[in-house]
Every structure is written in structure tokens, then in C-alpha cells.
C-alpha positions as a printed Julia matrix, in Angstrom:
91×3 Matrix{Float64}:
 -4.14   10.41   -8.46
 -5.06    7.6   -10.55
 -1.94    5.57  -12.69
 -1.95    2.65  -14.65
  0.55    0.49  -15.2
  1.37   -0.8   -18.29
  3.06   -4.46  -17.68
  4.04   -6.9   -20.54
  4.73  -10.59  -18.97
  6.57  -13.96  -20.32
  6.45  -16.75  -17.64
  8.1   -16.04  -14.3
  4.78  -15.26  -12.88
  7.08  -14.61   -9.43
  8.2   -12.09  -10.68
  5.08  -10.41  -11.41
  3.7   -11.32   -8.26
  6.51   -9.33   -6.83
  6.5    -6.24   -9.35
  2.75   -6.44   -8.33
  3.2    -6.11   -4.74
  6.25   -3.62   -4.39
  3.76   -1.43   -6.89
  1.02   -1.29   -4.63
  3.2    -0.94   -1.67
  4.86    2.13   -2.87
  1.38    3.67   -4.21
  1.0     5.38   -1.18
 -3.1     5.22   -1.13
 -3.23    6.41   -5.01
 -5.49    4.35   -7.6
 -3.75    1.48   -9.43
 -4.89    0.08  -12.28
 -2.77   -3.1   -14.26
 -2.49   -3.59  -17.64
 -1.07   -7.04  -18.3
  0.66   -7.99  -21.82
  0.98  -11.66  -21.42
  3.17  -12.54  -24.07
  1.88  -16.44  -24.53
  3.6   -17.3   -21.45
  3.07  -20.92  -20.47
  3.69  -21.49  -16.93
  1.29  -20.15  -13.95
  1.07  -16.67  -15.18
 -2.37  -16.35  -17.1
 -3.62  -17.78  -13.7
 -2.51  -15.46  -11.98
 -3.25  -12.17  -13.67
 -6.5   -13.53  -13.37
 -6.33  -13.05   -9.54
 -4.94   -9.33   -9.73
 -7.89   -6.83   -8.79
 -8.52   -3.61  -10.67
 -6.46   -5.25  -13.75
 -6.81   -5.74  -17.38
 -5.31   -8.47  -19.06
 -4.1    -8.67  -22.74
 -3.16  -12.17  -24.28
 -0.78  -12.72  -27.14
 -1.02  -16.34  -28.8
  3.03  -15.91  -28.38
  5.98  -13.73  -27.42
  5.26  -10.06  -29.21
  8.39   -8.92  -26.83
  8.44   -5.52  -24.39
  8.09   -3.03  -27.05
  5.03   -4.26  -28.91
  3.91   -5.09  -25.12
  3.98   -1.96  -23.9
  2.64   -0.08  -27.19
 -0.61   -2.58  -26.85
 -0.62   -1.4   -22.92
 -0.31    1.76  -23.9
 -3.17    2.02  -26.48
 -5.48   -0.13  -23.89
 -4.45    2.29  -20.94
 -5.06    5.48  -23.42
 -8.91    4.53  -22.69
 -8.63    4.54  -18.89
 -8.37    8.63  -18.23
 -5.24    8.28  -16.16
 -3.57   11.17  -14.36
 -0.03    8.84  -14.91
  0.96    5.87  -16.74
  3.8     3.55  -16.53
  5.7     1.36  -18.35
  7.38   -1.3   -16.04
  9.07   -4.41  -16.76
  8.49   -7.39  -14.48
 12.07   -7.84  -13.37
């Protein structure tokens, strides 16, 4: 099975890091892919999405908030032929 995951972001890249990891721990050998909403956050974030394999990132200029997030995600991850996709908050 192949799912993306639709994820919008604002700072706290720890928890990110986190949602990332519990994600693919839990994927149980399926396909992954990320879809990042970062909306304008300004701490370590954008760096990090850049490190996250099999990911797409999407950049706001500023804070958009979850709902325009995810509907941006959604239209991105559309495109991607997924069996699933999921809308999941950082936290």
C-alpha cells in the first residue's frame, strides 16, 4: 500500500521530527510519502523538511493555518496515485 501524508507545520520542528518518526514506525513496511505545509515557520523547521526522504515540501510566506494546510496537501497529494491519504497534525 502506498499513503501519503498530508502534514501542515508552524515551528516546533520537534514535533515534526517526532510525528515523522512514530509515522514511519507504525507503517509497518508500507510506502510513505510526506507532504509538508510549512506555514512560514521561522525556527529550524524548513531545514529540516529538507532532510525528510520521499517528501514534498510546500512553503507559505506565513501562517495559512491547518485547514488551508491540509486542502494545499491535499490537492498536491491528489497527484501522487495513493492507495490512502492522511491528514495529521504535528502534535
Amino acid at each position: 500500500m502506498f499513503a501519503v501524508v498530508v502534514m501542515p507545520c508552524f515551528n516546533h520542528a520537534h514535533l515534526t521530527k517526532r510525528a515523522v518518526q512514530t509515522m514511519r514506525g507504525k507503517a509497518w513496511g508500507h510506502e510513505l510519502h510526506f507532504v509538508f505545509v510549512d506555514n512560514g515557520s521561522t525556527d529550524i523547521t524548513p531545514k529540516f523538511l529538507r532532510t525528510v526522504d520521499n517528501s514534498t515540501v510546500i512553503r507559505n510566506d506565513k501562517n495559512t493555518y491547518t485547514s488551508h494546510a491540509w486542502n494545499q496537501g491535499l490537492e498536491r497529494a491528489l497527484g501522487f496515485g495513493a492507495d490512502v491519504i492522511m491528514l495529521v497534525n504535528n502534535d
